[in-house]
Amino acid sequence: MNVNKKLSNIIFMAAFALFTWMWSDKYDGVITSVLGGIETESDIIDILGLGKWLFLFAVYFLILNKMLVDNRKTLLFSLYRYRDFKSWWKQYFFRLHITMFLYYLISCIVWYVIGVVTDNSSSHAVEIMIIFYMHLAMYFSIIAAADRILNKSITPCILILIEGVTYIISVQYRQIVLTFGMYRRMALMDNKWFQVIVPGIEFIVCWLCYFSVIRLWKKDKLELL
């Protein structure tokens, strides 16, 4: 990714953070309001809140998908620089995660600064940022692996759909466990260990995605180009 694209993405993420702050709850802490998910104990589905929640994923997925599309265009030339596909996939997978983490960090810094300046900081800001990012990182891994295995860009849309459907089901049937990416809803659970276990499971999923691509390549079941 060239410097101009990186700079434009940085500006885009900062603008995105400002935009999400504008429609956040000014009385609940900026980071809690934006990244904490939908707070509700009733059987009423918060359509507006769900739209805001899914919008967060859509923006990060958009940036990631642009990177994946650019990679497909130069994949043949990139592979020549490495001994084998495994070496390329290793650096590619982790570079994607590092790049997306930096973009996520930019938006978090903007939210945090706004919270401090407006005296509306979140008491559990760090915990919320970690929980949301692990959820996001799991999706990044799934998208990156699916892009290599399927060579299609439909995965982000499917994940957003799943995120929306699981929220609706969790409200209708009072299954908070299905919305494990939302700090606000996880906080309603009696078992606080769940907030520790879930990021661990998501971390494992990230590694499974990474190794699944390597395993398929070794079995010669992966279409490289």
Short mmCIF file of C-alpha atoms in Angstrom, two decimals:
data_model
loop_
_atom_site.label_atom_id
_atom_site.label_comp_id
_atom_site.label_asym_id
_atom_site.label_seq_id
_atom_site.Cartn_x
_atom_site.Cartn_y
_atom_site.Cartn_z
CA MET A 1 0.00 0.00 0.00
CA ASN A 2 1.56 3.30 -1.05
CA VAL A 3 1.90 6.38 1.14
CA ASN A 4 -1.02 8.24 -0.42
CA LYS A 5 -3.41 5.36 0.24
CA LYS A 6 -2.20 5.01 3.82
CA LEU A 7 -2.62 8.74 4.42
CA SER A 8 -6.11 8.75 2.92
CA ASN A 9 -7.07 5.78 5.10
CA ILE A 10 -5.75 7.54 8.21
CA ILE A 11 -7.79 10.65 7.41
CA PHE A 12 -10.80 8.46 6.66
CA MET A 13 -10.53 6.67 10.02
CA ALA A 14 -10.21 9.96 11.90
CA ALA A 15 -13.29 11.32 10.10
CA PHE A 16 -15.12 8.07 10.83
CA ALA A 17 -14.33 8.41 14.54
CA LEU A 18 -15.61 12.00 14.58
CA PHE A 19 -18.78 10.97 12.76
CA THR A 20 -19.56 8.12 15.16
CA TRP A 21 -18.96 10.43 18.12
CA MET A 22 -21.59 12.83 16.78
CA TRP A 23 -24.33 10.21 17.09
CA SER A 24 -23.05 8.62 20.28
CA ASP A 25 -24.67 8.91 23.70
CA LYS A 26 -23.11 12.00 25.25
CA TYR A 27 -23.92 10.80 28.78
CA ASP A 28 -22.44 7.31 28.71
CA GLY A 29 -18.81 7.87 27.75
CA VAL A 30 -17.68 8.12 24.14
CA ILE A 31 -15.94 4.74 23.87
CA THR A 32 -18.68 2.93 25.81
CA SER A 33 -21.33 4.47 23.58
CA VAL A 34 -19.56 3.73 20.29
CA LEU A 35 -17.86 0.37 20.95
CA GLY A 36 -19.91 -0.97 23.85
CA GLY A 37 -22.76 -2.22 21.72
CA ILE A 38 -26.49 -1.98 22.37
CA GLU A 39 -27.65 -1.62 25.96
CA THR A 40 -31.07 -3.16 26.49
CA GLU A 41 -32.69 -5.60 28.89
CA SER A 42 -36.09 -5.60 27.16
CA ASP A 43 -37.52 -7.66 24.31
CA ILE A 44 -37.57 -4.63 22.02
CA ILE A 45 -35.09 -4.70 19.14
CA ASP A 46 -33.15 -1.43 18.85
CA ILE A 47 -33.09 -0.99 15.07
CA LEU A 48 -31.22 2.33 15.20
CA GLY A 49 -28.67 0.94 17.65
CA LEU A 50 -28.21 -2.14 15.48
CA GLY A 51 -27.64 0.03 12.42
CA LYS A 52 -24.94 2.00 14.25
CA TRP A 53 -23.32 -1.21 15.48
CA LEU A 54 -23.20 -2.81 12.03
CA PHE A 55 -21.91 0.45 10.54
CA LEU A 56 -18.75 0.10 12.65
CA PHE A 57 -17.98 -3.29 11.12
CA ALA A 58 -18.87 -2.12 7.62
CA VAL A 59 -16.27 0.67 7.76
CA TYR A 60 -13.44 -1.55 9.01
CA PHE A 61 -14.40 -4.27 6.53
CA LEU A 62 -14.34 -1.71 3.73
CA ILE A 63 -10.74 -0.77 4.51
CA LEU A 64 -9.71 -4.42 4.79
CA ASN A 65 -11.47 -5.39 1.57
CA LYS A 66 -9.66 -2.62 -0.32
CA MET A 67 -6.37 -4.09 0.86
CA LEU A 68 -7.42 -7.59 -0.21
CA VAL A 69 -8.49 -6.40 -3.66
CA ASP A 70 -5.18 -4.57 -4.16
CA ASN A 71 -3.34 -7.72 -3.11
CA ARG A 72 -5.13 -9.86 -5.69
CA LYS A 73 -3.86 -7.55 -8.42
CA THR A 74 -0.23 -8.02 -7.39
CA LEU A 75 -0.36 -11.53 -5.92
CA LEU A 76 1.59 -13.20 -8.73
CA PHE A 77 4.48 -10.74 -8.40
CA SER A 78 4.40 -10.89 -4.58
CA LEU A 79 4.73 -14.68 -4.49
CA TYR A 80 8.00 -14.52 -6.46
CA ARG A 81 9.61 -12.64 -3.58
CA TYR A 82 9.15 -15.54 -1.14
CA ARG A 83 10.41 -19.13 -1.02
CA ASP A 84 6.92 -20.56 -0.94
CA PHE A 85 3.28 -19.72 -0.32
CA LYS A 86 3.59 -20.42 3.42
CA SER A 87 6.24 -17.70 3.84
CA TRP A 88 4.14 -15.23 1.88
CA TRP A 89 0.93 -16.06 3.77
CA LYS A 90 2.67 -15.62 7.14
CA GLN A 91 3.87 -12.10 6.44
CA TYR A 92 0.68 -11.19 4.60
CA PHE A 93 -1.68 -12.39 7.35
CA PHE A 94 0.18 -10.62 10.15
CA ARG A 95 0.74 -7.47 8.09
CA LEU A 96 -3.01 -7.24 7.51
CA HIS A 97 -3.65 -7.53 11.24
CA ILE A 98 -0.99 -4.99 12.17
CA THR A 99 -2.24 -2.50 9.58
CA MET A 100 -5.88 -2.89 10.62
CA PHE A 101 -4.91 -2.62 14.29
CA LEU A 102 -3.16 0.68 13.60
CA TYR A 103 -6.24 2.02 11.82
CA TYR A 104 -8.38 0.85 14.74
CA LEU A 105 -5.94 2.51 17.15
CA ILE A 106 -6.29 5.81 15.29
CA SER A 107 -10.05 5.80 15.71
CA CYS A 108 -9.70 4.82 19.39
CA ILE A 109 -7.26 7.67 20.02
CA VAL A 110 -9.72 10.13 18.47
CA TRP A 111 -12.56 8.77 20.62
CA TYR A 112 -10.39 8.87 23.74
CA VAL A 113 -9.21 12.45 23.13
CA ILE A 114 -12.79 13.58 22.48
CA GLY A 115 -13.87 11.90 25.71
CA VAL A 116 -11.15 13.68 27.70
CA VAL A 117 -11.77 17.08 26.08
CA THR A 118 -15.55 16.87 26.54
CA ASP A 119 -15.19 15.39 30.04
CA ASN A 120 -17.07 12.32 28.83
CA SER A 121 -14.48 9.56 29.10
CA SER A 122 -15.42 5.92 29.68
CA SER A 123 -14.51 4.24 32.96
CA HIS A 124 -13.93 0.88 31.24
CA ALA A 125 -12.42 2.28 28.03
CA VAL A 126 -9.43 -0.09 27.78
CA GLU A 127 -11.52 -3.18 28.51
CA ILE A 128 -14.13 -2.18 25.93
CA MET A 129 -11.50 -1.45 23.26
CA ILE A 130 -9.87 -4.86 23.80
CA ILE A 131 -13.17 -6.77 23.72
CA PHE A 132 -14.32 -5.02 20.55
CA TYR A 133 -10.97 -5.40 18.81
CA MET A 134 -10.73 -9.12 19.51
CA HIS A 135 -14.19 -9.49 17.99
CA LEU A 136 -13.03 -7.41 15.03
CA ALA A 137 -9.73 -9.31 14.70
CA MET A 138 -11.59 -12.61 14.55
CA TYR A 139 -13.63 -11.28 11.64
CA PHE A 140 -10.48 -9.94 9.94
CA SER A 141 -8.96 -13.42 10.13
CA ILE A 142 -12.08 -15.07 8.72
CA ILE A 143 -12.25 -12.57 5.85
CA ALA A 144 -8.54 -12.92 5.01
CA ALA A 145 -8.71 -16.74 5.08
CA ALA A 146 -11.93 -16.85 3.05
CA ASP A 147 -10.39 -14.48 0.51
CA ARG A 148 -7.57 -16.97 -0.10
CA ILE A 149 -9.74 -20.08 0.01
CA LEU A 150 -12.76 -18.84 -1.95
CA ASN A 151 -11.26 -15.92 -3.90
CA LYS A 152 -14.48 -13.97 -3.30
CA SER A 153 -15.38 -10.75 -1.49
CA ILE A 154 -18.82 -11.75 -0.17
CA THR A 155 -17.57 -12.81 3.29
CA PRO A 156 -17.79 -9.31 4.89
CA CYS A 157 -21.46 -9.07 3.89
CA ILE A 158 -22.17 -12.50 5.36
CA LEU A 159 -20.45 -11.60 8.64
CA ILE A 160 -22.40 -8.34 8.95
CA LEU A 161 -25.61 -10.28 8.31
CA ILE A 162 -24.67 -12.84 10.98
CA GLU A 163 -23.85 -10.06 13.45
CA GLY A 164 -27.28 -8.51 12.90
CA VAL A 165 -29.20 -11.79 13.03
CA THR A 166 -27.49 -12.97 16.23
CA TYR A 167 -28.43 -9.69 17.95
CA ILE A 168 -32.08 -10.07 16.92
CA ILE A 169 -32.14 -13.69 18.13
CA SER A 170 -30.43 -12.73 21.39
CA VAL A 171 -33.14 -10.16 22.12
CA GLN A 172 -36.07 -12.31 21.03
CA TYR A 173 -34.95 -15.36 23.02
CA ARG A 174 -32.97 -13.55 25.75
CA GLN A 175 -29.70 -15.23 24.80
CA ILE A 176 -27.14 -12.56 25.71
CA VAL A 177 -24.32 -15.00 25.02
CA LEU A 178 -24.91 -14.56 21.26
CA THR A 179 -23.87 -10.89 21.42
CA PHE A 180 -20.44 -11.63 22.86
CA GLY A 181 -18.89 -8.70 21.00
CA MET A 182 -21.01 -6.14 22.86
CA TYR A 183 -19.53 -5.10 26.21
CA ARG A 184 -22.79 -3.57 27.41
CA ARG A 185 -24.72 -6.81 26.95
CA MET A 186 -21.92 -9.00 28.28
CA ALA A 187 -21.89 -6.85 31.43
CA LEU A 188 -25.47 -8.00 32.10
CA MET A 189 -24.31 -11.60 32.53
CA ASP A 190 -23.81 -13.02 36.01
CA ASN A 191 -20.72 -14.98 34.91
CA LYS A 192 -18.01 -12.31 34.59
CA TRP A 193 -15.48 -14.94 33.50
CA PHE A 194 -17.29 -14.97 30.18
CA GLN A 195 -15.72 -11.59 29.36
CA VAL A 196 -12.29 -13.23 29.69
CA ILE A 197 -13.10 -16.51 27.96
CA VAL A 198 -14.65 -14.98 24.82
CA PRO A 199 -11.56 -12.98 23.70
CA GLY A 200 -9.53 -16.14 24.26
CA ILE A 201 -11.83 -18.14 22.00
CA GLU A 202 -11.71 -15.39 19.37
CA PHE A 203 -7.90 -15.47 19.54
CA ILE A 204 -7.99 -19.21 18.88
CA VAL A 205 -10.29 -18.67 15.89
CA CYS A 206 -7.74 -16.22 14.45
CA TRP A 207 -5.05 -18.90 14.60
CA LEU A 208 -7.37 -21.54 13.16
CA CYS A 209 -8.00 -19.29 10.17
CA TYR A 210 -4.27 -18.79 9.72
CA PHE A 211 -3.41 -22.49 9.88
CA SER A 212 -6.40 -23.60 7.79
CA VAL A 213 -5.01 -21.78 4.76
CA ILE A 214 -1.58 -23.36 5.24
CA ARG A 215 -3.10 -26.81 5.65
CA LEU A 216 -5.16 -26.48 2.46
CA TRP A 217 -2.06 -25.30 0.61
CA LYS A 218 -0.07 -28.33 1.81
CA LYS A 219 -2.86 -30.62 0.60
CA ASP A 220 -2.78 -28.84 -2.76
CA LYS A 221 -6.41 -27.80 -2.37
CA LEU A 222 -5.79 -24.08 -2.54
CA GLU A 223 -6.12 -22.11 -5.74
CA LEU A 224 -3.37 -19.53 -5.46
CA LEU A 225 -4.31 -17.37 -8.45
#
